[in-house]
Short mmCIF file of C-alpha atoms in Angstrom, two decimals:
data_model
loop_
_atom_site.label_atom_id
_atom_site.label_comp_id
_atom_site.label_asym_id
_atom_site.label_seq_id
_atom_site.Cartn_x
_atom_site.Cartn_y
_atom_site.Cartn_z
CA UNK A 1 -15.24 -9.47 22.32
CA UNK A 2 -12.15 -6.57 22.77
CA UNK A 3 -11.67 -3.96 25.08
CA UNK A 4 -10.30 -1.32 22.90
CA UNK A 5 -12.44 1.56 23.51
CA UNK A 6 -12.32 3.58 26.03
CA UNK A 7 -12.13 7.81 26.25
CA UNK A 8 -9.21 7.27 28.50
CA UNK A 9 -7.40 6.74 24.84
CA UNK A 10 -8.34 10.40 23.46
CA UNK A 11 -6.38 13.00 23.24
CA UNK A 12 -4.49 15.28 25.48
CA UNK A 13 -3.89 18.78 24.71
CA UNK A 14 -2.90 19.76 27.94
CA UNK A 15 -5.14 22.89 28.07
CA UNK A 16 -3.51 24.00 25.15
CA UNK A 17 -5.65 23.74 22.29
CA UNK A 18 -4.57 24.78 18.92
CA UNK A 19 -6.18 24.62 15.20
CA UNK A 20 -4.71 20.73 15.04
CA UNK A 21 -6.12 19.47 18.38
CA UNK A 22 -9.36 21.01 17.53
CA UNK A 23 -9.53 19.21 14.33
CA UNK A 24 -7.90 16.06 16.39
CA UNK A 25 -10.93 16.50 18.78
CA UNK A 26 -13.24 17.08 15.94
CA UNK A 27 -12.23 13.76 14.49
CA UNK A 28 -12.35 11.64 17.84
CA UNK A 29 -15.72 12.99 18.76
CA UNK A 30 -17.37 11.57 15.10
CA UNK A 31 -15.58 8.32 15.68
CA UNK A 32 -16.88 7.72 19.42
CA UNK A 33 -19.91 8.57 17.98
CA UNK A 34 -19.64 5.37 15.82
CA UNK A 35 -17.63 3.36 17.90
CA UNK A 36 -20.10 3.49 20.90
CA UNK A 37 -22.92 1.94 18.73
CA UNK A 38 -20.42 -1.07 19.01
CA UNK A 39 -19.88 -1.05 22.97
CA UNK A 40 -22.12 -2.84 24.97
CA UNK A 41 -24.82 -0.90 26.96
CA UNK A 42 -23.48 0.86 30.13
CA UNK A 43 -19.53 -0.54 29.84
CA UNK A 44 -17.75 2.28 28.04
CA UNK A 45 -17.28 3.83 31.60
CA UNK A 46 -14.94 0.76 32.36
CA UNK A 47 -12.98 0.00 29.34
CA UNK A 48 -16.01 -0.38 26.80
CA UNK A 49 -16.45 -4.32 25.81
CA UNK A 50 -16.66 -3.81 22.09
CA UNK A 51 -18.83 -6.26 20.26
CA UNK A 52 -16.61 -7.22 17.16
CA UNK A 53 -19.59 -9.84 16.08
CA UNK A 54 -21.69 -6.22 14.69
CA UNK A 55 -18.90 -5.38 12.40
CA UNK A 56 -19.29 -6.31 8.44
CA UNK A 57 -17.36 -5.93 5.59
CA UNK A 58 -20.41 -4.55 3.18
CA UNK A 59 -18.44 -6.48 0.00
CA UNK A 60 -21.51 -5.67 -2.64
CA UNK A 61 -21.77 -2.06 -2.12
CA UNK A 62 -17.96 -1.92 -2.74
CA UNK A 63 -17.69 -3.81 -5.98
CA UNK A 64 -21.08 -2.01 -7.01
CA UNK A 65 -19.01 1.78 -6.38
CA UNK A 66 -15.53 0.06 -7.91
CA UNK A 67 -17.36 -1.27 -11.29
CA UNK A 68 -19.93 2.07 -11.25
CA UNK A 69 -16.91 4.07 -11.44
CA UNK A 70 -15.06 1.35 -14.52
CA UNK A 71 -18.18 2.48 -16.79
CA UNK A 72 -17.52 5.72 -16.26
CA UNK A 73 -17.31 9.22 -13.87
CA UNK A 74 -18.53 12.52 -14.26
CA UNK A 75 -16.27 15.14 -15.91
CA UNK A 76 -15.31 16.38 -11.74
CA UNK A 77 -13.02 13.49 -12.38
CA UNK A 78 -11.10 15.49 -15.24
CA UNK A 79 -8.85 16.40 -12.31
CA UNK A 80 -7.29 13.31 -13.02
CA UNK A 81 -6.34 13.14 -16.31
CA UNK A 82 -3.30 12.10 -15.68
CA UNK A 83 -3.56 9.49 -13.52
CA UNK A 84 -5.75 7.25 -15.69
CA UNK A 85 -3.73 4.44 -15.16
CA UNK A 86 -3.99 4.49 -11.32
CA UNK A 87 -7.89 4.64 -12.11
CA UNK A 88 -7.27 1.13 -13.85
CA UNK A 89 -4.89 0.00 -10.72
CA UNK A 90 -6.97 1.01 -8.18
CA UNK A 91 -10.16 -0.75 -9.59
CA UNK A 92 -9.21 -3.74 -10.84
CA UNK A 93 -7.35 -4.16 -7.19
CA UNK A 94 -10.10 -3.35 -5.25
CA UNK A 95 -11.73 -6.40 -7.26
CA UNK A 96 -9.23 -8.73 -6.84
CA UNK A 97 -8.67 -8.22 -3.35
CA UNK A 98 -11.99 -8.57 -2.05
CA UNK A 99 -12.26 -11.90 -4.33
CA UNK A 100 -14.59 -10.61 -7.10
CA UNK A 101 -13.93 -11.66 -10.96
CA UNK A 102 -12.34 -9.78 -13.20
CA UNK A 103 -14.70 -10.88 -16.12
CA UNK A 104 -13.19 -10.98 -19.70
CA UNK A 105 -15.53 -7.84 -20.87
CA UNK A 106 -13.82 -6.20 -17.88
CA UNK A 107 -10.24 -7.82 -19.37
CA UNK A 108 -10.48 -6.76 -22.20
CA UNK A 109 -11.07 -2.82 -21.60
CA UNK A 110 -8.57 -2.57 -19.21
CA UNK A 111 -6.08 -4.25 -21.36
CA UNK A 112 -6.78 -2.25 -24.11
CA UNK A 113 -7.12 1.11 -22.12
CA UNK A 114 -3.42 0.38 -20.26
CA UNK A 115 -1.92 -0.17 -23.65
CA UNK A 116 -2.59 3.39 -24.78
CA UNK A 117 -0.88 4.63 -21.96
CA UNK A 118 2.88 2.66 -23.42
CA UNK A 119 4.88 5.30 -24.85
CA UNK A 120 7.32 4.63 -27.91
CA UNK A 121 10.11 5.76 -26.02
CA UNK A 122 9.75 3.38 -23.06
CA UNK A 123 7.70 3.40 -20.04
CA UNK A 124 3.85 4.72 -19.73
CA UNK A 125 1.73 7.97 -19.47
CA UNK A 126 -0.37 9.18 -17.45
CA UNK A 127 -3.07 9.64 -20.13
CA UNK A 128 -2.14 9.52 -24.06
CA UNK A 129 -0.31 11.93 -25.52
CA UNK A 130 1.81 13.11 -22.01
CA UNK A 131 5.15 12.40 -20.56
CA UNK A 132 5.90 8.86 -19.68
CA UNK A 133 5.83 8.93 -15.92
CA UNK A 134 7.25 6.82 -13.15
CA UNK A 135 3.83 6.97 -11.57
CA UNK A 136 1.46 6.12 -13.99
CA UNK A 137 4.47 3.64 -15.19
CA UNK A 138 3.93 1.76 -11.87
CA UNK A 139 -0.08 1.61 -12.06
CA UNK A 140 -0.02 0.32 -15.70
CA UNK A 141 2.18 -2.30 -14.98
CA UNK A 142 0.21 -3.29 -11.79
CA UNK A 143 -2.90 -3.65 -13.81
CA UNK A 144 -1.58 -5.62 -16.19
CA UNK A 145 -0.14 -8.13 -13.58
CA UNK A 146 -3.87 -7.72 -12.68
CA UNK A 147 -5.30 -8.46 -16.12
CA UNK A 148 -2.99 -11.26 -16.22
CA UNK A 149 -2.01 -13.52 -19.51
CA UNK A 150 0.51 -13.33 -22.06
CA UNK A 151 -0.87 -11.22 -24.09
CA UNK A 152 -0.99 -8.48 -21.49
CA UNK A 153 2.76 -9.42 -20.59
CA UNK A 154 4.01 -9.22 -23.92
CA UNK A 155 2.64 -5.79 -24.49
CA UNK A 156 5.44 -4.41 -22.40
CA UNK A 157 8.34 -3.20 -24.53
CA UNK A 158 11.13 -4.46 -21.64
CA UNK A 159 14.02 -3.07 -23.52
CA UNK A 160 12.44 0.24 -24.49
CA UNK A 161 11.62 0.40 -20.37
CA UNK A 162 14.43 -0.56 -19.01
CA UNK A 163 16.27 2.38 -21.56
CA UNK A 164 13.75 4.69 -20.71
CA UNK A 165 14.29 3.60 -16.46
CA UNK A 166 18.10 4.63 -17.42
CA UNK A 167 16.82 8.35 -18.73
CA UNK A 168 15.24 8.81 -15.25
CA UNK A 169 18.35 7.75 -13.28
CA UNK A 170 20.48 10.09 -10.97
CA UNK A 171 24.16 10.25 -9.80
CA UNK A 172 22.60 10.35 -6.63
CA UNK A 173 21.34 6.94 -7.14
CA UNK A 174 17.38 8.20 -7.25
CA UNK A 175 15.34 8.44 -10.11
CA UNK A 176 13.27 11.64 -11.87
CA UNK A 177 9.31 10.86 -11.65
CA UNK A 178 9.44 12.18 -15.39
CA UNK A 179 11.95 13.99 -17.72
CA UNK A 180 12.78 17.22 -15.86
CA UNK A 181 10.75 16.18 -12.77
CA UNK A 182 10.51 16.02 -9.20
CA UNK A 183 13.45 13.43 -7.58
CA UNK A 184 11.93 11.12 -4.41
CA UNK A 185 12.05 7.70 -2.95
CA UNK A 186 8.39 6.97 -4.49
CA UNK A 187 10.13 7.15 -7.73
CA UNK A 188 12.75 4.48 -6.84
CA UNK A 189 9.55 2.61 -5.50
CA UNK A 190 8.16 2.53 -8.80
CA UNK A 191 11.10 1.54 -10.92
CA UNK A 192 12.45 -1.43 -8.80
CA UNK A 193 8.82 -2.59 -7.99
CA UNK A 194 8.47 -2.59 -12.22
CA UNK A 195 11.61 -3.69 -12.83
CA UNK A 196 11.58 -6.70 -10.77
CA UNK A 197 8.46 -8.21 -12.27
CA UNK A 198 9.74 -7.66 -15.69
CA UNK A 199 13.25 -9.29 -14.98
CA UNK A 200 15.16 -5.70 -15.67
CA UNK A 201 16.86 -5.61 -12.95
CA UNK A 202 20.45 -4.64 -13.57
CA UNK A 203 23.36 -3.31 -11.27
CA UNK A 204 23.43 -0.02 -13.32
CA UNK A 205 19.96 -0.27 -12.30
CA UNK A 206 20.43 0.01 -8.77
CA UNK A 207 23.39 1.67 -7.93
CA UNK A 208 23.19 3.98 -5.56
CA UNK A 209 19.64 3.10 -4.68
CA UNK A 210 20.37 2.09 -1.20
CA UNK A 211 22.04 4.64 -0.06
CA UNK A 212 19.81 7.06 -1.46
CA UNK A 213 16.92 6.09 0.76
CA UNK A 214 19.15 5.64 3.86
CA UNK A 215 19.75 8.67 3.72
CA UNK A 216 15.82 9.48 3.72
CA UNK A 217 15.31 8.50 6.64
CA UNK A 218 14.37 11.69 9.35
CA UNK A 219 15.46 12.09 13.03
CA UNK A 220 12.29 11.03 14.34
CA UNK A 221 12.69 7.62 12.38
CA UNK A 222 10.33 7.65 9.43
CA UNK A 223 11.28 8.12 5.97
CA UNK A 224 10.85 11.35 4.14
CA UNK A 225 10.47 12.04 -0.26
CA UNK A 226 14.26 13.34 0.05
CA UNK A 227 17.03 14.09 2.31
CA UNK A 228 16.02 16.48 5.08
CA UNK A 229 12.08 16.67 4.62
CA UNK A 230 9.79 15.30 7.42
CA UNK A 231 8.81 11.60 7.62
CA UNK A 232 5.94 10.00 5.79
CA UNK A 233 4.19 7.20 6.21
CA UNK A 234 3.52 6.92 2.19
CA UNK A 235 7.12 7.86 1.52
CA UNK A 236 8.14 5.26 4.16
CA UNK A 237 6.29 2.26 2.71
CA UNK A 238 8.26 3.07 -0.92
CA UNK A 239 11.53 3.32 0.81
CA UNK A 240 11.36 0.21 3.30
CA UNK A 241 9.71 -1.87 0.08
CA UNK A 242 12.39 -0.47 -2.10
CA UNK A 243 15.11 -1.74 0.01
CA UNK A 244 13.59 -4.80 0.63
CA UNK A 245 13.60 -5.66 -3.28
CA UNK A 246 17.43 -5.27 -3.07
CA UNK A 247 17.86 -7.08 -0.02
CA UNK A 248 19.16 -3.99 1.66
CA UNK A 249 16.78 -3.04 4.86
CA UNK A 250 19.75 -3.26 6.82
CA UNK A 251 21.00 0.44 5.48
CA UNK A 252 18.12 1.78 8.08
CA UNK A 253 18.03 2.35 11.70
CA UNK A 254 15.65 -0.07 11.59
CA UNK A 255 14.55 0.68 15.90
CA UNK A 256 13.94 3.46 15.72
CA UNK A 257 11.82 3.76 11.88
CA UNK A 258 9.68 0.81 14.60
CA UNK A 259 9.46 3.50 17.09
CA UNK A 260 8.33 6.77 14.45
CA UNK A 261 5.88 3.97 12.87
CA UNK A 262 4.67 2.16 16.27
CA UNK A 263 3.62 6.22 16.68
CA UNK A 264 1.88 6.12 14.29
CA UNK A 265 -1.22 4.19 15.13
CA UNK A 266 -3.80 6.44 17.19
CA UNK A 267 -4.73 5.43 20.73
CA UNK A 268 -8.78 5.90 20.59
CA UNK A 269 -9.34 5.95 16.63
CA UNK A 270 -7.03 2.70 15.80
CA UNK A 271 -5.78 3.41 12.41
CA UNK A 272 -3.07 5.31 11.02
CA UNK A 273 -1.76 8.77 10.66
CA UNK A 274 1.09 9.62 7.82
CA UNK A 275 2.88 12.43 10.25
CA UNK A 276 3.60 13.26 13.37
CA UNK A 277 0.73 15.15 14.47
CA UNK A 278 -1.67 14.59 11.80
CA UNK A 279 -5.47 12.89 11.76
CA UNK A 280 -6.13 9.40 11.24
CA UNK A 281 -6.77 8.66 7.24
CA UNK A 282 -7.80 5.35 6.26
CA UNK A 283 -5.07 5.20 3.35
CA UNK A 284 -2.26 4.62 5.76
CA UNK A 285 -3.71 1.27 6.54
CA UNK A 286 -2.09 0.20 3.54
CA UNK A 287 0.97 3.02 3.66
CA UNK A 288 1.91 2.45 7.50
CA UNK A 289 0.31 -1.28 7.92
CA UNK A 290 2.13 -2.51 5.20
CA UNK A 291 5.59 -1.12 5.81
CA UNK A 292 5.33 -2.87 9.23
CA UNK A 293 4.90 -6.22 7.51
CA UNK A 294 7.90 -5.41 5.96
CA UNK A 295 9.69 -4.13 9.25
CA UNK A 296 9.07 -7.74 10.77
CA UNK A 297 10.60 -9.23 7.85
CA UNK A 298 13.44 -6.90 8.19
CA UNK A 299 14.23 -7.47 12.23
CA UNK A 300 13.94 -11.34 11.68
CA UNK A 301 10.26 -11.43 13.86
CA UNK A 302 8.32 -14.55 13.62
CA UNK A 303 4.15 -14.47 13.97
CA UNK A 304 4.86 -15.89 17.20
CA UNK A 305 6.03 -12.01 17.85
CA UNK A 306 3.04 -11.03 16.29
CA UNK A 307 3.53 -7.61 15.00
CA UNK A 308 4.28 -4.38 16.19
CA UNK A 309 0.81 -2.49 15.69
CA UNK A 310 -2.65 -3.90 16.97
CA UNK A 311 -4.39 -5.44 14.35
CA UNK A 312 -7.48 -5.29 15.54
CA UNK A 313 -7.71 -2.43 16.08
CA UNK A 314 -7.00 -1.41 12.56
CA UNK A 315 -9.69 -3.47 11.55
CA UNK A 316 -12.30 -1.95 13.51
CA UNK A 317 -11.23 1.92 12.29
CA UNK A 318 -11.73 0.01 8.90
CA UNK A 319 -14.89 -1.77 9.27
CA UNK A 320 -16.71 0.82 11.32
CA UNK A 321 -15.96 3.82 10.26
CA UNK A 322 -14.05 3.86 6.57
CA UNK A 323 -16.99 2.27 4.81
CA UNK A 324 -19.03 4.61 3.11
CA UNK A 325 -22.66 3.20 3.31
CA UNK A 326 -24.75 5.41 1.17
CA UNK A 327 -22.61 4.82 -2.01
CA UNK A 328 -20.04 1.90 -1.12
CA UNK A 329 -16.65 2.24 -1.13
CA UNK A 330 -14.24 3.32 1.36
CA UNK A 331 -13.04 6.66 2.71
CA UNK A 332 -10.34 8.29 4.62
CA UNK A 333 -12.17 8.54 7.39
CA UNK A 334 -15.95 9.82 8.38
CA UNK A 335 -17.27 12.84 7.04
CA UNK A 336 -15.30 12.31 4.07
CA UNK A 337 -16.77 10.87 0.99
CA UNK A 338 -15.56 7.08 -0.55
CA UNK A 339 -12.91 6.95 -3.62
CA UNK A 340 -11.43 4.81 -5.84
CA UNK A 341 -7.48 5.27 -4.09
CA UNK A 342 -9.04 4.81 -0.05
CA UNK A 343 -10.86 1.80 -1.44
CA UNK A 344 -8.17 0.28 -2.57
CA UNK A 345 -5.44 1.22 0.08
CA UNK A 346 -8.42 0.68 2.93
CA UNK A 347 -8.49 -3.03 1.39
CA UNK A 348 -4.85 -3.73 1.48
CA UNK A 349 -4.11 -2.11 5.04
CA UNK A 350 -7.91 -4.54 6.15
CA UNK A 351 -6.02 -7.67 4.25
CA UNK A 352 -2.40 -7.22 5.71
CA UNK A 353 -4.34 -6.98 9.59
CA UNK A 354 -6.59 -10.05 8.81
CA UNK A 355 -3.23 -12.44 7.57
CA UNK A 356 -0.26 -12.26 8.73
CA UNK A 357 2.11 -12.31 5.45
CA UNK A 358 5.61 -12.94 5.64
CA UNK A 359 9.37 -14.46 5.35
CA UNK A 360 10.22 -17.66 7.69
CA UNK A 361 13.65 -16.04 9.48
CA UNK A 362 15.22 -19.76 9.09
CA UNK A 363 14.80 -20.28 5.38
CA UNK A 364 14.96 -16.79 4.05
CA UNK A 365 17.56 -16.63 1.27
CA UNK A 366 19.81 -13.97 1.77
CA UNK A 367 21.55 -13.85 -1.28
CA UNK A 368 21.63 -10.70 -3.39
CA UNK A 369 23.96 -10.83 -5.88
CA UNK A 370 21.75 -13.09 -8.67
CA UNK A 371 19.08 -11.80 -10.99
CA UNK A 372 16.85 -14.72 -10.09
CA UNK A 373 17.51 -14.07 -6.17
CA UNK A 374 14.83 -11.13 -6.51
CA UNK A 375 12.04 -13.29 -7.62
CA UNK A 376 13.16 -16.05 -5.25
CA UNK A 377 13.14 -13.86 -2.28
CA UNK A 378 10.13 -11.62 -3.20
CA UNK A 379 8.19 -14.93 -4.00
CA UNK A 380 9.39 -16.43 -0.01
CA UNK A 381 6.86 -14.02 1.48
CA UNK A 382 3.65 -16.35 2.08
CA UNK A 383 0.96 -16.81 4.39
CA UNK A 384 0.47 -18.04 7.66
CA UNK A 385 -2.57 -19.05 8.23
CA UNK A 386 -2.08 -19.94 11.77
CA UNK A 387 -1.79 -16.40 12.55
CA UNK A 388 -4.64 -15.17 10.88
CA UNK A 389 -6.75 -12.57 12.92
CA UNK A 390 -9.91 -11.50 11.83
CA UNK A 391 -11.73 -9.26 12.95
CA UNK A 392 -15.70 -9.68 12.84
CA UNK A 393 -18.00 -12.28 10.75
CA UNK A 394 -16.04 -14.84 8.70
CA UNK A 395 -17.07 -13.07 5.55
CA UNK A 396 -15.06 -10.51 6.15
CA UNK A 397 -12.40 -11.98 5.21
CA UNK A 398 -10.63 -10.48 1.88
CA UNK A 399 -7.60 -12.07 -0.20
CA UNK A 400 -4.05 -12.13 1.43
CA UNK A 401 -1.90 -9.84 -0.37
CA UNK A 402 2.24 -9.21 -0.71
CA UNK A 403 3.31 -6.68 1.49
CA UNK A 404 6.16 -5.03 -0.77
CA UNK A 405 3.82 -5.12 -4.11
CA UNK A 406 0.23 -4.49 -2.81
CA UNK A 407 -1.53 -7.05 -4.98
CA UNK A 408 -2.65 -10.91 -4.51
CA UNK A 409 -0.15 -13.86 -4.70
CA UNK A 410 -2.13 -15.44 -6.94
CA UNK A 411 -1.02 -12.57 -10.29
CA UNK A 412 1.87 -11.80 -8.92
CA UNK A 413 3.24 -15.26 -9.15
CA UNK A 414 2.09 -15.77 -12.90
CA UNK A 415 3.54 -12.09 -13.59
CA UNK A 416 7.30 -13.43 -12.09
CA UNK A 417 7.01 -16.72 -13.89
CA UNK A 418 6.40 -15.47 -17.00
CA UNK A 419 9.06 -12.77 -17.31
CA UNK A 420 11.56 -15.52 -15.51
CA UNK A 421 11.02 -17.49 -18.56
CA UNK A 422 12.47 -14.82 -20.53
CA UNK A 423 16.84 -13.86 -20.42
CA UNK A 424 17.75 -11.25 -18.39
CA UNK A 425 19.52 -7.89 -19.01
CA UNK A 426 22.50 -9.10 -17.18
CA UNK A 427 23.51 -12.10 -15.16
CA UNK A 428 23.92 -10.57 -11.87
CA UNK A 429 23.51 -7.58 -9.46
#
């Protein structure tokens, strides 16, 4: 039992209403709509005892929607053209996480899809015959790690990415998303997430990086694309998971990005918004929820602090209202319609509230200055199983995943050992 709902928790507009607390209204009234068919007959007048027991995690219908869409969509999808790979990423993911196989007919496709995506000059496309991209660069390498084995591993040229990384570097320590493209902290998400796991890391590499996203980060707390746009909770996920990689949280004002992202959370829906003063979207679970596993790592919190968000109230805004029942899937939030990217990033944000994933303050290695400290302190974050909290029946329960690199220990461990094995590009940072 919880008592989490209430309408006390809805929004004020203090007889002011605008376009944006209409549509805030709009969007509390369809979820009290849902949430009361949780709340116990005649209680919502004094706090609403919400019966957690009635909440499932409807795991068929979701790998049914995730494997309809791997044998193909309808040409609306042509939209994404270039973002094939992240079509690969975000189903094979969705898979892993909620503990379904990735079969070897399934294997085999998506290795052999991803691969068409490598370009000759380093890095990978968003669909064949584009740009290499720092985007699509990121998803292909995920799904490998996802595909797992050797022979997906040895199908990255390191050399010709790590060259190709160099192209996209700035003086300003950032990176281009593409040749001639758009400069943000999701790009130098994307190259030290990829470089990491392939054991490219380098100082030329990084220089700069740090102080790049500290200066990223917006009066209000958060962490904006560039210097002096608003904070995001997307962009500030990349930065804090960026910084992290390099052992360099520290570079933040790290109270008050707790402050902009303990805002973030909605009082009567219980997930996430990515702005100040924008709706609830079930993406952020993932976007905002994970950056805050990352925050507690950062200010040295143990899961006797627990965290700094509810987490069970995140689960609920997941389980009752981002499932999409009529095809599977999940969604942003009701009304909308389930896709491949909210499934995914819905499944993350549900598996970060359900385990409680992170770095024991009292054994954390500090060190920086080593190749092999990355892997070492990337592969410290574990889970606690003591401070599990899940929400609901015990099958709801999905896979615990890594905060910083949004997939299962599991892969990401064999990924890390197997490019360890190999030398590095230099012998220090």
């Amino acid at each position: 039992m919880s008592y989490l709902f209430s309408y006390d928790y809805r929004y004020d507009d203090n007889a002011y209403d605008t376009e944006t607390s209409n549509k805030q209204v709009d969007v509390e009234d369809s979820i009290g709509q849902i949430y009361v068919k949780y709340v116990e007959p005649g209680t919502a007048q004094y706090g609403g005892i919400f019966d957690n027991t009635m909440l499932r995690l409807h795991r068929t219908k979701h790998e049914q929607f995730v494997r309809d869409a791997m044998h193909g969509l309808s040409s609306g999808f042509a939209v994404l053209d270039a973002s094939q790979p992240w079509l690969s990423f975000w189903s094979l993911n969705s898979l892993d996480i909620m503990g379904r196989t990735i079969d070897s007919t399934t294997r085999t496709q998506a290795l052999q899809t991803v691969r068409r995506f490598q370009d000759q000059r380093g890095g990978f496309c968003g669909g064949q015959g584009q740009l290499p991209h720092l985007a699509g660069t990121y998803a292909s390498v995920m799904a490998l790690v996802l595909v797992g084995g050797d022979d997906a591993f040895a199908s990255i040229n390191r050399e010709r990415m790590y060259e190709w990384l160099m192209t996209m570097k700035r003086e300003d320590g950032a990176f281009a998303v593409h040749e001639d493209g758009e400069v943000d902290v999701r790009g130098v998400y994307c190259v030290l997430v990829v470089a990491s796991l392939l054991n490219i890391m380098t100082a030329e590499l990084v220089s700069g990086v740090a102080e790049f996203v500290a200066r990223c980060q917006t009066c209000e707390g958060g962490l904006g694309p560039y210097p002096g746009v608003e904070a995001h909770g997307g962009y500030t996920l990349c930065g804090l998971a960026a910084l992290e990689i390099i052992g360099s949280t520290h570079v933040l004002d790290l109270k008050r990005l707790a402050r902009w992202m303990s805002a973030r959370q909605m009082a009567f829906e219980g997930g996430f918004s990515g702005r100040t003063n924008k709706l609830v979207d079930g993406c952020y679970s993932y976007w905002v929820g994970g950056a805050f596993s990352i925050l507690q790592r950062a200010l040295s919190r143990t899961p006797q602090d627990d965290m700094l968000y509810e987490r069970r109230a995140l689960q609920r805004y997941v389980l009752a209202c981002c499932q999409d029942m009529r095809i599977g899937g999940l969604r942003d939030k009701p009304g909308k319609s389930a896709d491949l990217y909210h499934t995914m990033y819905g499944l993350l944000g549900l598996s970060l509230a359900q385990h409680y994933v992170g770095v024991d303050p009292q054994t954390r290695i500090t060190d920086t200055t080593s190749v092999y400290s990355v892997p070492a302190r990337m592969m410290q974050w574990d889970v606690v199983t003591s401070a599990a909290d899940v929400v609901g029946v015990s099958s709801n329960v999905v896979k615990p995943v890594h905060p910083v690199y949004g997939v299962s220990l599991v892969p990401l461990a064999k990924c890390i050992k197997y490019f360890y094995a190999l030398p590095p590009l230099a012998p220090s940072l």
